[in-house]
Coordinates of C-alpha atoms in Angstrom, one line a residue:
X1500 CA 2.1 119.4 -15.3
X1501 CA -1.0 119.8 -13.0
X1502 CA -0.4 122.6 -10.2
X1503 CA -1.0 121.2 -6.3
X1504 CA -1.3 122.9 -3.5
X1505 CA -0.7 121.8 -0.1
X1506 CA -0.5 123.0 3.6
X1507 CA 2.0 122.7 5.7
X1508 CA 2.3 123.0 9.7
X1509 CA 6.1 123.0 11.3
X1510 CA 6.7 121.2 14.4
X1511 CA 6.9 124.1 16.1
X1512 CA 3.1 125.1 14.8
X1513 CA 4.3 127.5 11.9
X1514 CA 2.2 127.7 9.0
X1515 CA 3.1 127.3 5.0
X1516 CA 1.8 126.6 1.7
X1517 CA 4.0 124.2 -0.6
X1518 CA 3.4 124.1 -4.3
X1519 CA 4.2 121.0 -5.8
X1520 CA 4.2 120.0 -9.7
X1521 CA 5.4 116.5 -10.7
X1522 CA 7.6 115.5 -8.2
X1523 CA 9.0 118.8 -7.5
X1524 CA 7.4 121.3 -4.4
X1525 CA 8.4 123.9 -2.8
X1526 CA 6.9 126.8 0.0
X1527 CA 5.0 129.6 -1.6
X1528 CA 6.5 132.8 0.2
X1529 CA 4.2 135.3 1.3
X1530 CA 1.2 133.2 2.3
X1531 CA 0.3 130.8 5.4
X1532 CA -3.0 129.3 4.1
X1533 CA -4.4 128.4 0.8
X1534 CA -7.3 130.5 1.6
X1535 CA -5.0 133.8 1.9
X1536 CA -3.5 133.1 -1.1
X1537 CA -6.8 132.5 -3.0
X1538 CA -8.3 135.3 -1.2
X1539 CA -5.4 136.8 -3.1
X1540 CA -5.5 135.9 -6.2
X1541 CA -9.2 136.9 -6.7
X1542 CA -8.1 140.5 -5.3
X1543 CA -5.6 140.5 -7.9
X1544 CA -7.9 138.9 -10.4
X1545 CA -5.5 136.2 -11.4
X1546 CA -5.5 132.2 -11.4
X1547 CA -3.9 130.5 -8.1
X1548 CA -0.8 129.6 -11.0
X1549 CA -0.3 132.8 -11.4
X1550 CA -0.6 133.9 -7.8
X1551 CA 1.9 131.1 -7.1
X1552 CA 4.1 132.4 -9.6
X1553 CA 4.4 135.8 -9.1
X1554 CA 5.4 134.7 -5.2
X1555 CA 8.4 133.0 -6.5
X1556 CA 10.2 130.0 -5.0
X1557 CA 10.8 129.0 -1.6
X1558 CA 13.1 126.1 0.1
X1559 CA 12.2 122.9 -2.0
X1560 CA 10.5 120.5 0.5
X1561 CA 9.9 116.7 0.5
X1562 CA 6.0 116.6 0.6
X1563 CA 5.9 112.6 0.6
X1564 CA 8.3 113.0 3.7
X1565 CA 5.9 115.7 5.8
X1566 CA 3.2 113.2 4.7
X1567 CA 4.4 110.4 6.7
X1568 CA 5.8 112.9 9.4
X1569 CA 1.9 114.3 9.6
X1570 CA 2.8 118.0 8.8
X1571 CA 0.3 118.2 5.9
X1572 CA -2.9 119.0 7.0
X1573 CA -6.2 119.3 4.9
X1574 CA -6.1 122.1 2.1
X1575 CA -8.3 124.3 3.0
X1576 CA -9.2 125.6 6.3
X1577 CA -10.9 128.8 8.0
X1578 CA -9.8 130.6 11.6
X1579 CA -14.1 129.8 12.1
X1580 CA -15.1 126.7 11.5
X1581 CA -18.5 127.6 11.3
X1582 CA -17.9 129.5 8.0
X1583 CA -16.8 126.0 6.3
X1584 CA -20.1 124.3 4.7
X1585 CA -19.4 120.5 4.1
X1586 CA -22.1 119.2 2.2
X1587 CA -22.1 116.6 -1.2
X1588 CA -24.4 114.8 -3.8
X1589 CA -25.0 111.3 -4.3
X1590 CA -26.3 108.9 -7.1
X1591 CA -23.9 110.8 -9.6
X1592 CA -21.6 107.6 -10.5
X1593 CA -22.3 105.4 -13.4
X1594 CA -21.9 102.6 -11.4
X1595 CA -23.5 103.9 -8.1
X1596 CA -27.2 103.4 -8.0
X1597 CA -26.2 99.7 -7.6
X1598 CA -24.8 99.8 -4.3
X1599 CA -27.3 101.8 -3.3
X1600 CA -30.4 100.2 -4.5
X1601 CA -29.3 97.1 -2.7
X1602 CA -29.2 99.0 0.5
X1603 CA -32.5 100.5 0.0
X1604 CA -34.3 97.5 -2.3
X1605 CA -35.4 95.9 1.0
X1606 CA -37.9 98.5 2.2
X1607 CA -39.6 99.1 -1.3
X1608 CA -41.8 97.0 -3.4
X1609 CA -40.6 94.7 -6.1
X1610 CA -43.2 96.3 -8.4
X1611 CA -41.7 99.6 -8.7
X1612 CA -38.1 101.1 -8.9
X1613 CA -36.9 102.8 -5.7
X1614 CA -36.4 106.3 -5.2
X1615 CA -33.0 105.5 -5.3
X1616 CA -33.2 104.2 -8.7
X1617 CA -34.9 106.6 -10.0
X1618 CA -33.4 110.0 -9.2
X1619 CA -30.2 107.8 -10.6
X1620 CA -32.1 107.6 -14.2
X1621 CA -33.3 111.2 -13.8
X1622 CA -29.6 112.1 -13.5
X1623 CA -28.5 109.9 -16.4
X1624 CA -30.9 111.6 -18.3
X1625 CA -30.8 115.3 -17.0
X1626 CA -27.0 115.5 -15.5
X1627 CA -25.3 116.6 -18.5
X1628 CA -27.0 119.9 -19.8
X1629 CA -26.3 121.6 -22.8
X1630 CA -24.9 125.0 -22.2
X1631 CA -26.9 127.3 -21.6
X1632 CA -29.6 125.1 -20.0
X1633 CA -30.3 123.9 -16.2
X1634 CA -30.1 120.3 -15.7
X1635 CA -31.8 117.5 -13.3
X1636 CA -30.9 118.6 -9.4
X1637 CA -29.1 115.8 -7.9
X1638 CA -29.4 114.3 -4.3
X1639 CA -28.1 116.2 -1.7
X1640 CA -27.0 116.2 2.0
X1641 CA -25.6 118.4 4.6
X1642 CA -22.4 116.9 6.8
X1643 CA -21.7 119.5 9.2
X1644 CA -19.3 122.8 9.4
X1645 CA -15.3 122.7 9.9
X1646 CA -15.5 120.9 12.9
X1647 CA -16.2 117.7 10.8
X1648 CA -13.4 118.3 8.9
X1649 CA -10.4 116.2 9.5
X1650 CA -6.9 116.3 8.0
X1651 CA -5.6 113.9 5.8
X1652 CA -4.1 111.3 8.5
X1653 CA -6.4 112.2 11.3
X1654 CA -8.5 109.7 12.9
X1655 CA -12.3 109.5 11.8
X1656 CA -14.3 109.7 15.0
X1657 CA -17.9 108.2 14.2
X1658 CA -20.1 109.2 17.6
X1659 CA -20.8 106.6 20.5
X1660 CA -24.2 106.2 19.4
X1661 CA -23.4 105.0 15.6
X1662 CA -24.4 101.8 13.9
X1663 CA -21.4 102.0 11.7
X1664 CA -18.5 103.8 10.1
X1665 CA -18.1 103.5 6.7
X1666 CA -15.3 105.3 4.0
X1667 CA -16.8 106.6 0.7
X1668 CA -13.9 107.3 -2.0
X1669 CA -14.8 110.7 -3.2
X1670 CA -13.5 113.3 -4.7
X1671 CA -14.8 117.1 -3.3
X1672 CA -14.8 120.6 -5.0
X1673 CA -13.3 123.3 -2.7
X1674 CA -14.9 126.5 -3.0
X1675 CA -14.7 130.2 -1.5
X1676 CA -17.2 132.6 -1.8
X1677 CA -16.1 135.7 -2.9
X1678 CA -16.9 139.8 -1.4
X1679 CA -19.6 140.2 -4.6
X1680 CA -20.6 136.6 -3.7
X1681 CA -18.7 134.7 -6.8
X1682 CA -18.4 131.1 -6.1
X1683 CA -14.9 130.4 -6.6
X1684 CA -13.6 126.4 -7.3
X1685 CA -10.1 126.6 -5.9
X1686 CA -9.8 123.3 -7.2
X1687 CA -10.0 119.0 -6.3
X1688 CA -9.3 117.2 -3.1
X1689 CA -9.4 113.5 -2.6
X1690 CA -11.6 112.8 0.2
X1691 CA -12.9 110.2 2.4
X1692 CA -16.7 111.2 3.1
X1693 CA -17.6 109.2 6.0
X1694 CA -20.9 107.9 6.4
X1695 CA -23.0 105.4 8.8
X1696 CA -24.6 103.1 5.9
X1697 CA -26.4 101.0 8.8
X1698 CA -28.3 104.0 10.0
X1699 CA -29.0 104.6 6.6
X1700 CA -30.0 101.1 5.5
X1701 CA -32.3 100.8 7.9
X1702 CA -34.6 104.0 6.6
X1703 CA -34.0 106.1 3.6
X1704 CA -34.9 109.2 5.1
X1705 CA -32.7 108.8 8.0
X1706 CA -29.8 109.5 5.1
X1707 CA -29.5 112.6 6.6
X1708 CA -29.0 111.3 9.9
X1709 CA -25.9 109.2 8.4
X1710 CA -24.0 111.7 6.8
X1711 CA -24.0 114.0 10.0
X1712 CA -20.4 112.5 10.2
X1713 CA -16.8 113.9 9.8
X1714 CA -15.1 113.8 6.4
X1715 CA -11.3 113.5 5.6
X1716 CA -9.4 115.4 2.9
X1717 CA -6.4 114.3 1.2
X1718 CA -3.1 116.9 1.4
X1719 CA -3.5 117.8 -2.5
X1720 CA -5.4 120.9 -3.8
X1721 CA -5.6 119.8 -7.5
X1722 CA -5.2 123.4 -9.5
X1723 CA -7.1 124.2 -12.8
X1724 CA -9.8 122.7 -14.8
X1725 CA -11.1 118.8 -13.5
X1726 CA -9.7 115.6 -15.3
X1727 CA -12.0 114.0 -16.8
X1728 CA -11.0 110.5 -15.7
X1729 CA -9.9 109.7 -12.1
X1730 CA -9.3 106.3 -11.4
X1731 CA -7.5 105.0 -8.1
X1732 CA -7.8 102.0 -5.2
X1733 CA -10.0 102.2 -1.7
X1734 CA -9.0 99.7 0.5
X1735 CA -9.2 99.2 4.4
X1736 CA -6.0 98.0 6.7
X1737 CA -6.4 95.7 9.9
X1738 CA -3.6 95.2 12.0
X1739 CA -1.2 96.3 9.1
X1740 CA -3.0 93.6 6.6
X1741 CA -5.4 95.1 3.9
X1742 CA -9.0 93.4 4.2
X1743 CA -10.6 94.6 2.0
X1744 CA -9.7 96.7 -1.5
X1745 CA -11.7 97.8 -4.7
X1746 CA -10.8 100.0 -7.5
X1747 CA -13.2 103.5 -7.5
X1748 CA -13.6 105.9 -10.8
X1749 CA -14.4 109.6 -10.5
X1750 CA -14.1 112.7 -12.7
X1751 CA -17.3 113.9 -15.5
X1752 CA -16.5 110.5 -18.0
X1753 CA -17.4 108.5 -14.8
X1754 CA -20.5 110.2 -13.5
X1755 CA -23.9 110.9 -14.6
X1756 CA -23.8 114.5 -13.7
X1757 CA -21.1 117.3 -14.9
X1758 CA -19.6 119.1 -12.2
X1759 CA -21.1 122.5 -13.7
X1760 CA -24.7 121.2 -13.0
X1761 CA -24.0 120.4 -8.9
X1762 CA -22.4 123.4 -9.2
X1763 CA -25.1 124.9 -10.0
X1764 CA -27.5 122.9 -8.1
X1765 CA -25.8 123.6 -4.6
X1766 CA -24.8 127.4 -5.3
X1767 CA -28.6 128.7 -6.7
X1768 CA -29.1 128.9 -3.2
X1769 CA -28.1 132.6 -1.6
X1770 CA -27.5 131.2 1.9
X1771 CA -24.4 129.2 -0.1
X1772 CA -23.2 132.4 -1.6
X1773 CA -22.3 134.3 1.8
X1774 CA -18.9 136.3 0.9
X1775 CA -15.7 135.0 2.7
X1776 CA -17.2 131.1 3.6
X1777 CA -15.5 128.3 2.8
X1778 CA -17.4 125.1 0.7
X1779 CA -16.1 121.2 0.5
X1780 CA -18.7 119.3 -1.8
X1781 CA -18.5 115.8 -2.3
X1782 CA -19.5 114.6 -5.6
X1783 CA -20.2 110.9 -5.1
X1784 CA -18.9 107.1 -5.4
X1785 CA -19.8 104.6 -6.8
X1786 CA -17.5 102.2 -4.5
X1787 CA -18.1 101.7 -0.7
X1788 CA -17.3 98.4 1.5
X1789 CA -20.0 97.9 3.2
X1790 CA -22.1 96.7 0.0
X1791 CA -19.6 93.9 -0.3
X1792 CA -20.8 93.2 3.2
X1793 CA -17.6 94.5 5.2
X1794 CA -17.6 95.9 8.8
X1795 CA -15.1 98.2 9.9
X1796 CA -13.5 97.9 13.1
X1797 CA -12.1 100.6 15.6
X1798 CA -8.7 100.7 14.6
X1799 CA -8.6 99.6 11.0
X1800 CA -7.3 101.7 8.4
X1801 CA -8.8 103.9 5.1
X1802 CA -6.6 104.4 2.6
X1803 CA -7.9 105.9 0.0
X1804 CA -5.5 107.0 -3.1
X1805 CA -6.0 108.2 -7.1
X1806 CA -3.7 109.8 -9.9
X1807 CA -3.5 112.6 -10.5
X1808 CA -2.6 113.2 -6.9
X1809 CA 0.2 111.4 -5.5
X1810 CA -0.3 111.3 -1.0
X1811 CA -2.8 109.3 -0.6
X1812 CA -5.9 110.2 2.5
X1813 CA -5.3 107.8 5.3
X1814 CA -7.0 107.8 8.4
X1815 CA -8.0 105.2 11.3
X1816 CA -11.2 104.7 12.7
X1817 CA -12.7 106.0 16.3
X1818 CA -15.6 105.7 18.1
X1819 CA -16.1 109.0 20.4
X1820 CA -17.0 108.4 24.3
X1821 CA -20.8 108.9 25.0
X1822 CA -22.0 112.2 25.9
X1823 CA -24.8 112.6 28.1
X1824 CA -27.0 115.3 26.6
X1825 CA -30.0 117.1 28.9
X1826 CA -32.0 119.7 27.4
X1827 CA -32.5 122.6 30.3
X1828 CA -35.3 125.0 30.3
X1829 CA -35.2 128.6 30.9

């Protein structure tokens, strides 16, 4: 059974880590964060399993209970938030240059495939190298540091000046950057990575504009090496009613890209090999809402869900107050 690791904050603000297998968890003595524990484990030079292992067993726990009670927060965190990189890929689904193209088909000429298009086909064809061999860079975007990271039932705050707030079903790699500067893959989280498709509808290269946006993780660290198949349900709730819901696919036999090539593709750079930081990469969808021509309101639900992890990431949707902003000089 698949190892997960989750984090766990008492009412009384005490921190834990559960480890959970099947439908048995219990605390991992020793540790209050995943990140000690992995920071662990790579002193040790072990896996995570056997760092949980060799901490023994605490109290049992109910984690589907503390998931409704909101004591599981995301898992992974950092006392500085400005040493957590969120940043992602896109166009790396089978099924996700559609979407996409029909956002973007608008502002290009009929003649010729959009960029869109073809940095999808470039990916179909150059996504999956042979070992040994650099593949075709993907798409990719920067969302922000920890402060854009939200916990797994936390509101999504999109800012006052918006056009929209969309979810993306994702699932994202977390990372820590070891002392020698070893990229690390603590493992999967299930992840909402919020986006504003208007702003990004209206001009390709405003994308970067539209992911400057918080990003929710689910509770689950999924421990060990990736499934290969991920399949689970996005769906958005209004007034307690679901609206809208689609079916979403992830893992390497859904994408156009193997995880070792964005991998590579985001950690060639040295500035993303800075010992101690903390990395959450999305690696795509292919399934989003707002191509089926849905608008979110304030209020309305995400719910985003996928075996093998069993808590779902559920979070409502905000609009932030306006902030007057006056640049001063000196």
């Amino acid at each position: 059974m698949t190892l997960r690791l989750l984090q766990h904050r008492s009412d009384n603000g005490e921190r834990a880590v559960i480890a959970a297998q099947g439908d048995a968890a219990h605390f991992v003595p020793g540790f209050a964060t995943i990140r000690a524990l992995a920071l662990h484990a790579i002193a040790q030079k072990v896996s995570l399993s056997a760092a949980v292992d060799a901490a023994g067993r605490g109290d049992a726990v109910d984690i589907a209970a503390e998931f409704e009670a909101n004591r599981l927060l995301a898992p992974i965190d950092h006392e500085d938030g400005a040493h957590i990189l969120l940043t992602g890929t896109g166009l790396t689904h089978l099924g996700s240059a559609e979407g996409r193209d029909k956002m973007h088909r608008e502002a290009a000429a009929a003649e010729h495939k959009t960029d869109s298009m073809r940095m999808f086909l470039e990916g179909l064809e150059g996504g999956k190298p042979g070992l040994g061999q650099t593949g075709q860079q993907p798409e990719w975007f920067y969302k922000g540091d920890g402060s854009q990271l939200v916990g797994p039932t936390d509101p999504l705050t999109m800012p006052a000046f918006a056009k929209d707030g969309g979810e993306e079903p994702e699932i994202a790699g977390i990372y820590l950057i070891g002392e020698d500067g070893t990229p690390y893959r603590l493992g999967l989280a299930l992840a909402n990575e919020f986006s504003d498709h208007v702003t990004e509808r209206h001009n390709y290269l405003w994308l970067a504009h539209s992911k400057l946006r918080q990003a929710a993780l689910g509770p689950e660290l999924l421990v060990g090496e990736p499934p290969e198949h991920i399949e689970g349900a996005s769906r958005i709730l209004r007034d307690g009613e679901t609206i809208w819901e689609k079916p979403f696919l992830s893992g390497e036999g859904n994408m156009s890209h193997s995880f070792a090539n964005l991998e590579h593709h985001h950690f060639k750079y040295d500035l993303f090999r800075r010992a101690g930081d903390v990395h959450v990469h999305f690696f795509g969808t292919a399934t989003l809402s707002f191509t089926d021509g849905i608008v979110p309101q304030e209020g309305d639900v995400f719910e985003i869900l996928a075996a093998p992890f069993t808590l779902p990431v559920r979070n409502p949707l905000k609009r932030a107050e306006a902030v007057p902003v006056a640049v001063q000089t000196l």
